[in-house]
Coordinates of C-alpha atoms in Angstrom, one line a residue:
X21 CA 24.8 -15.8 -18.2
X22 CA 24.4 -11.8 -17.2
X23 CA 21.4 -13.1 -15.4
X24 CA 23.4 -15.3 -13.2
X25 CA 25.5 -12.4 -12.1
X26 CA 22.8 -10.2 -10.8
X27 CA 23.0 -7.5 -13.8
X28 CA 19.4 -8.8 -14.9
X29 CA 16.8 -9.5 -12.2
X30 CA 15.9 -12.9 -11.6
X31 CA 12.0 -12.4 -12.2
X32 CA 12.5 -10.9 -15.7
X33 CA 14.5 -14.3 -17.0
X34 CA 12.2 -16.2 -19.2
X35 CA 14.4 -19.4 -19.5
X36 CA 17.0 -21.1 -17.4
X37 CA 20.3 -22.4 -18.8
X38 CA 20.4 -26.4 -19.0
X39 CA 24.0 -26.2 -17.2
X40 CA 22.7 -24.8 -14.0
X41 CA 20.5 -27.9 -12.8
X42 CA 21.6 -27.4 -9.2
X43 CA 20.2 -24.0 -8.9
X44 CA 17.6 -23.8 -6.3
X45 CA 14.1 -22.6 -7.5
X46 CA 11.8 -20.3 -6.1
X47 CA 8.4 -22.2 -5.4
X48 CA 4.9 -20.5 -4.4
X49 CA 4.4 -21.0 -0.7
X50 CA 2.1 -24.3 -0.5
X51 CA -1.5 -23.4 0.5
X52 CA -2.8 -24.9 3.8
X53 CA -4.9 -28.2 3.6
X54 CA -8.4 -27.5 4.2
X55 CA -10.3 -29.1 6.9
X56 CA -13.7 -28.7 5.0
X57 CA -13.7 -28.2 1.3
X58 CA -15.6 -25.3 -0.5
X59 CA -18.1 -28.1 -1.7
X60 CA -18.5 -28.9 1.9
X61 CA -16.8 -32.5 2.0
X62 CA -14.6 -33.1 4.8
X63 CA -10.9 -33.3 4.2
X64 CA -9.9 -36.0 6.7
X65 CA -8.7 -39.7 6.1
X66 CA -9.1 -42.1 8.7
X67 CA -6.5 -44.8 9.0
X68 CA -4.9 -47.7 10.9
X69 CA -9.1 -48.4 12.3
X70 CA -8.3 -51.8 14.2
X71 CA -12.1 -52.3 15.2
X72 CA -13.7 -53.0 11.7
X73 CA -16.1 -55.2 13.2
X74 CA -17.9 -52.1 14.7
X75 CA -19.1 -51.2 11.2
X76 CA -20.9 -54.6 10.8
X77 CA -22.8 -53.9 14.1
X78 CA -24.4 -51.2 12.2
X79 CA -24.9 -52.9 8.6
X80 CA -27.7 -50.7 7.2
X81 CA -25.9 -47.4 7.7
X82 CA -22.4 -49.3 6.5
X83 CA -24.5 -49.9 3.4
X84 CA -26.2 -46.5 3.0
X85 CA -22.4 -45.3 3.1
X86 CA -21.0 -47.2 0.8
X87 CA -20.4 -46.0 -2.7
X88 CA -23.0 -46.9 -5.9
X89 CA -21.1 -49.6 -7.5
X90 CA -20.3 -51.4 -4.0
X91 CA -24.2 -51.3 -3.0
X92 CA -25.3 -52.5 -6.6
X93 CA -23.0 -55.6 -6.3
X94 CA -23.9 -56.3 -2.5
X95 CA -27.5 -56.0 -4.0
X96 CA -27.4 -58.5 -6.8
X97 CA -25.0 -61.0 -4.8
X98 CA -27.3 -61.1 -1.8
X99 CA -30.4 -62.3 -4.1
X100 CA -28.1 -64.5 -6.3
X101 CA -26.6 -66.2 -3.0
X102 CA -29.7 -66.7 -1.4
X103 CA -31.5 -68.3 -4.6
X104 CA -28.4 -70.6 -4.8
X105 CA -28.5 -71.5 -1.1
X106 CA -32.1 -72.5 -1.3
X107 CA -31.7 -74.1 -4.4
X108 CA -29.2 -76.4 -3.1
X109 CA -31.7 -77.3 -0.2
X110 CA -34.6 -77.8 -2.5
X111 CA -32.2 -80.3 -4.6
X112 CA -31.2 -81.9 -1.2
X113 CA -34.7 -82.5 -0.5
X114 CA -35.6 -83.9 -3.8
X115 CA -32.5 -86.0 -3.5
X116 CA -33.0 -87.5 -0.4
X117 CA -36.9 -88.1 -1.1
X118 CA -35.7 -89.7 -4.3
X119 CA -37.4 -87.3 -6.7
X120 CA -34.5 -87.2 -9.0
X121 CA -35.0 -90.8 -10.0
X122 CA -38.2 -90.7 -11.1
X123 CA -38.3 -94.9 -11.6
X124 CA -37.2 -95.6 -8.1
X125 CA -39.1 -92.6 -6.3
X126 CA -42.6 -92.6 -4.8
X127 CA -45.5 -91.8 -6.5
X128 CA -45.8 -88.4 -4.8
X129 CA -42.9 -86.1 -4.8
X130 CA -42.0 -83.2 -2.3
X131 CA -42.0 -80.9 -5.2
X132 CA -43.1 -81.4 -8.5
X133 CA -40.9 -81.1 -11.7
X134 CA -37.8 -81.1 -9.9
X135 CA -35.1 -83.4 -11.8
X136 CA -32.2 -81.6 -11.9
X137 CA -30.1 -78.8 -10.2
X138 CA -31.4 -76.0 -12.7
X139 CA -35.0 -77.1 -11.8
X140 CA -34.5 -76.9 -8.3
X141 CA -32.8 -73.1 -9.0
X142 CA -35.9 -72.2 -10.8
X143 CA -38.2 -73.2 -8.2
X144 CA -36.0 -71.3 -5.4
X145 CA -36.5 -68.1 -7.7
X146 CA -40.3 -68.6 -8.0
X147 CA -40.7 -69.1 -4.2
X148 CA -38.7 -66.2 -3.2
X149 CA -39.8 -63.5 -5.5
X150 CA -43.4 -65.1 -5.4
X151 CA -43.6 -65.8 -9.0
X152 CA -45.5 -69.2 -9.4
X153 CA -45.6 -70.2 -12.9
X154 CA -47.4 -73.4 -11.9
X155 CA -45.3 -75.9 -13.0
X156 CA -43.4 -76.6 -10.0
X157 CA -45.3 -76.5 -6.3
X158 CA -44.8 -78.0 -3.0
X159 CA -46.9 -81.1 -1.9
X160 CA -48.2 -82.4 1.3
X161 CA -45.6 -85.2 1.3
X162 CA -42.5 -83.8 3.2
X163 CA -43.3 -81.4 6.2
X164 CA -39.5 -80.5 5.7
X165 CA -40.4 -78.9 2.3
X166 CA -43.4 -76.8 3.7
X167 CA -41.0 -75.5 6.5
X168 CA -38.4 -74.5 4.0
X169 CA -41.0 -72.7 2.1
X170 CA -41.6 -70.5 5.0
X171 CA -38.2 -69.8 5.7
X172 CA -37.4 -69.0 2.2
X173 CA -40.0 -66.9 2.1
X174 CA -39.1 -65.0 5.6
X175 CA -35.6 -64.6 4.5
X176 CA -36.8 -63.2 1.0
X177 CA -38.7 -60.5 2.5
X178 CA -36.0 -59.2 4.7
X179 CA -33.6 -59.0 2.1
X180 CA -36.0 -57.0 0.0
X181 CA -36.7 -54.8 2.8
X182 CA -33.0 -54.2 3.9
X183 CA -31.9 -53.8 0.2
X184 CA -34.7 -51.5 -1.0
X185 CA -34.8 -49.5 2.1
X186 CA -31.0 -48.9 1.6
X187 CA -31.5 -47.7 -2.0
X188 CA -34.2 -45.7 -1.0
X189 CA -32.0 -43.9 1.6
X190 CA -29.2 -43.8 -0.7
X191 CA -31.2 -42.1 -3.3
X192 CA -33.0 -39.5 -1.0
X193 CA -30.0 -38.3 0.9
X194 CA -29.7 -35.0 2.2
X195 CA -27.0 -34.0 0.8
X196 CA -28.8 -33.6 -2.4
X197 CA -30.8 -31.1 -1.3
X198 CA -27.8 -29.2 -0.1
X199 CA -26.4 -28.9 -3.7
X200 CA -28.7 -26.1 -4.3
X201 CA -27.5 -24.2 -1.0
X202 CA -24.8 -22.1 -2.0
X203 CA -21.9 -19.8 -0.4
X204 CA -20.4 -16.8 -1.6
X205 CA -16.9 -17.7 -2.9
X206 CA -14.8 -15.2 -0.5
X207 CA -16.0 -13.6 3.0
X208 CA -15.2 -9.8 3.6
X209 CA -14.6 -7.8 6.8
X210 CA -15.8 -4.4 6.8
X211 CA -17.6 -2.2 9.1
X212 CA -21.4 -2.5 9.9
X213 CA -23.2 -0.4 12.6
X214 CA -19.8 1.1 13.9
X215 CA -18.2 -2.4 14.6
X216 CA -16.0 -4.6 12.3
X217 CA -17.9 -7.5 10.8
X218 CA -16.9 -10.6 8.9
X219 CA -19.7 -11.4 6.6
X220 CA -21.0 -13.8 4.0
X221 CA -23.8 -14.4 1.6
X222 CA -25.8 -17.6 1.4
X223 CA -28.6 -18.5 -0.8
X224 CA -30.9 -21.5 -1.9
X225 CA -31.4 -21.9 -5.4
X226 CA -34.9 -23.8 -5.3
X227 CA -38.2 -22.8 -4.6
X228 CA -38.8 -24.9 -1.8
X229 CA -37.9 -23.6 1.4
X230 CA -35.6 -24.9 3.9
X231 CA -37.5 -24.9 7.3
X232 CA -36.0 -23.9 10.4
X233 CA -32.8 -23.0 8.9
X234 CA -29.9 -22.2 11.3
X235 CA -26.2 -20.8 10.6
X236 CA -23.4 -22.0 12.6
X237 CA -19.5 -21.0 12.3
X238 CA -16.5 -22.1 13.6
X239 CA -12.8 -21.0 13.5
X240 CA -10.3 -23.9 13.2
X241 CA -6.7 -23.4 13.9
X242 CA -3.7 -24.8 14.8
X243 CA -3.2 -23.6 18.7
X244 CA -0.5 -24.6 21.5
X245 CA -1.7 -25.0 25.1
X246 CA 0.3 -23.2 27.9
X247 CA 1.4 -26.6 29.0
X248 CA 2.8 -27.0 25.5
X249 CA 0.3 -29.6 24.3
X250 CA 0.2 -28.7 20.0
X251 CA -3.3 -28.8 19.0
X252 CA -3.4 -29.3 15.1
X253 CA -7.5 -28.7 14.5
X254 CA -8.7 -26.4 17.5
X255 CA -12.1 -25.6 16.8
X256 CA -14.2 -22.4 18.4
X257 CA -17.6 -21.9 18.2
X258 CA -18.4 -18.0 17.3
X259 CA -22.0 -16.5 16.7
X260 CA -23.3 -15.5 13.5
X261 CA -26.1 -12.9 13.1
X262 CA -28.6 -12.0 10.6
X263 CA -30.8 -9.0 9.6
X264 CA -33.6 -10.3 11.9
X265 CA -31.3 -11.4 14.9
X266 CA -30.7 -14.9 16.2
X267 CA -29.3 -17.7 14.3
X268 CA -32.7 -18.8 12.8
X269 CA -33.3 -17.6 8.9
X270 CA -36.0 -17.1 6.6
X271 CA -34.1 -18.5 3.4
X272 CA -36.5 -17.3 0.8
X273 CA -34.1 -14.8 -0.8
X274 CA -30.0 -14.5 -0.6
X275 CA -28.8 -13.2 3.0
X276 CA -26.0 -11.6 4.2
X277 CA -24.8 -13.3 7.4
X278 CA -22.3 -11.6 9.6
X279 CA -20.3 -11.9 12.8
X280 CA -19.6 -9.0 15.0
X281 CA -16.0 -8.8 15.7
X282 CA -16.2 -8.1 19.7
X283 CA -14.1 -8.7 22.6
X284 CA -15.5 -12.5 22.6
X285 CA -14.4 -12.9 18.9
X286 CA -11.8 -15.4 18.2
X287 CA -11.0 -12.7 15.3
X288 CA -10.7 -9.9 17.5
X289 CA -6.9 -9.5 17.0
X290 CA -7.0 -10.1 13.2
X291 CA -5.5 -7.8 11.2
X292 CA -5.4 -6.8 7.5
X293 CA -1.7 -8.4 7.4
X294 CA -2.4 -11.5 8.8
X295 CA -4.9 -12.6 6.1
X296 CA -1.6 -13.0 4.0
X297 CA 0.6 -14.6 6.4
X298 CA -1.8 -16.4 9.0
X299 CA -1.7 -19.6 7.2
X300 CA -3.5 -21.6 10.0
X301 CA -6.6 -19.8 9.6
X302 CA -9.8 -21.5 8.5
X303 CA -13.2 -20.7 9.4
X304 CA -16.0 -23.1 8.8
X305 CA -19.7 -22.1 8.2
X306 CA -22.5 -24.9 8.4
X307 CA -25.9 -24.2 7.3
X308 CA -28.4 -26.5 8.6
X309 CA -32.4 -27.1 8.3
X310 CA -35.1 -29.2 7.3
X311 CA -35.9 -29.7 3.7
X312 CA -40.0 -28.6 3.1
X313 CA -40.7 -31.0 0.8
X314 CA -39.6 -34.4 2.4
X315 CA -38.9 -33.1 5.8
X316 CA -35.5 -34.9 6.0
X317 CA -33.0 -32.6 8.2
X318 CA -30.1 -31.3 5.3
X319 CA -26.7 -29.6 6.0
X320 CA -24.3 -27.6 3.8
X321 CA -21.0 -26.4 4.7
X322 CA -18.2 -24.7 3.3
X323 CA -14.8 -22.9 4.6
X324 CA -12.8 -19.8 4.0
X325 CA -9.0 -19.7 4.4
X326 CA -7.2 -16.5 4.9
X327 CA -6.6 -15.4 1.8
X328 CA -10.6 -16.0 0.8
X329 CA -11.2 -13.4 3.3
X330 CA -11.5 -9.7 1.6
X331 CA -10.6 -7.0 3.8
X332 CA -12.5 -3.5 3.4
X333 CA -15.0 -4.7 0.8
X334 CA -18.8 -5.6 1.2
X335 CA -21.4 -7.4 -1.2
X336 CA -23.3 -5.6 -4.0
X337 CA -27.4 -5.7 -3.7
X338 CA -28.7 -8.1 -6.0
X339 CA -32.4 -8.1 -4.8
X340 CA -34.5 -5.5 -6.7
X341 CA -38.0 -4.8 -6.8
X342 CA -39.6 -5.4 -10.5
X343 CA -43.2 -5.4 -11.8
X344 CA -44.5 -6.0 -8.2
X345 CA -42.4 -8.8 -7.5
X346 CA -38.7 -9.0 -6.0
X347 CA -36.1 -10.4 -8.6
X348 CA -32.8 -11.6 -7.6
X349 CA -29.8 -11.5 -9.7
X350 CA -27.4 -14.3 -8.8
X351 CA -25.0 -13.2 -11.3
X352 CA -23.7 -10.8 -9.0
X353 CA -24.0 -13.4 -5.9
X354 CA -20.6 -13.2 -5.1
X355 CA -19.7 -9.4 -6.4
X356 CA -18.1 -6.9 -3.9
X357 CA -17.1 -3.5 -3.5
X358 CA -14.3 -1.6 -1.8
X359 CA -15.3 0.5 1.2
X360 CA -13.4 2.6 3.6
X361 CA -12.4 0.2 6.3
X362 CA -9.8 1.0 9.0
X363 CA -6.6 -1.2 8.5
X364 CA -6.5 -2.3 12.3
X365 CA -7.7 -4.7 14.4
X366 CA -11.2 -4.6 16.1
X367 CA -9.4 -4.5 19.5
X368 CA -7.4 -1.4 18.5
X369 CA -10.6 0.2 16.8
X370 CA -12.4 -0.1 20.2
X371 CA -9.5 1.2 21.8
X372 CA -9.4 4.4 19.5
X373 CA -12.7 5.3 18.4
X374 CA -11.6 8.3 16.5
X375 CA -10.6 5.9 13.6
X376 CA -14.2 5.3 13.3
X377 CA -14.8 8.9 13.2
X378 CA -12.4 9.8 10.7
X379 CA -14.1 6.8 8.6
X380 CA -17.4 8.5 9.0
X381 CA -15.9 11.7 8.1
X382 CA -14.4 10.3 5.0
X383 CA -17.4 8.5 4.1
X384 CA -19.6 11.8 4.2
X385 CA -17.0 13.6 1.8
X386 CA -16.9 11.3 -0.8
X387 CA -14.0 10.4 -3.0
X388 CA -10.6 11.9 -1.1
X389 CA -7.3 11.8 -2.1
X390 CA -4.7 9.5 0.0
X391 CA -4.6 10.2 3.3
X392 CA -3.6 8.5 6.4
X393 CA -4.7 8.6 9.7
X394 CA -2.1 8.4 12.8
X395 CA -3.5 6.7 16.1
X396 CA -1.9 7.2 19.5
X397 CA -1.9 4.6 22.2
X398 CA 2.1 4.7 23.4
X399 CA 1.6 5.8 20.0
X400 CA 1.4 2.7 17.7
X401 CA 0.2 4.0 14.3
X402 CA -2.5 2.8 12.2
X403 CA -4.1 4.3 8.6
X404 CA -7.2 4.1 7.0
X405 CA -6.8 2.1 3.8
X406 CA -5.9 4.3 0.5
X407 CA -7.8 2.3 -2.0
X408 CA -10.8 2.2 0.3
X409 CA -10.9 6.1 0.4
X410 CA -10.2 6.4 -3.5

């Protein structure tokens, strides 16, 4: 019971007494729900949709979007139902013509060798899938039978076209190609070309290329308008840059894509301390391009929460020249190293460039002891990360 009196710190107590069921327990802060998961799926549940009929107006897209078990069930039932429906039609024609009672019917039946519903069902299958075993056939006796034969062939072709096209589209969906487009697990913020930059690494595991690949990035956060309106998922587009400039990239090898945090960036006032407390921040990255082998547009997505952004680090090089070729070591794809980076926002860095001068001096002098740099503006203080200078 000493631990309950505060003599032993609570964090060193490994067990709890059974006689204290009402004592509050400390829980880790729950992580913010993602808008886009790491594998690119959108974490959105659509509820209370009253206009369900709109999905039937685009049947083909609805079938493609269904899960495989549902698609295969519809595929099987569409053929079975059509065979049974026309089997009933052929049986009724034979019954009306008197072909089911050979002793009472005419000499020439509408369809030969139909004596029961089972034989009518077999004839329906033969007509729709154009098997034609030769035992059953339509004669010239009944014009209605000839008309039904034409209708069933047209219906069968339509079912084949829709269902086979649906299965083909499901097997050739673009997100299958996106499985080999990878992003780094963490994003980093460090100084590049004298400016704070948000950086991530993207790569393609296949040798077949993504043509006209483009990168888009959005910041999603909960905001409140000046009028008091709460926007739970406010999306802001921010530009991304790469080594050649612009959004179009040549993704033959992994690239580091970066965003310069300037006055037009929504990350302009982001400080290192905000990465631990800013639970409403989520950065979504979208890679889009055309698959070289199929010509289909594909899209890969990922997102980074605040605790997945590393301040004061950069990615290690993974491309090296070996035996006249460039070699990519994917085992280091997400590895980062610490670099000297000011512990201040991009706004504060722009207002006082002496921080960057001190950073450059520290980098030129190599490993230094722990030190801090004071900044004056109405004299708020900022410092250079001690760990990054060690």
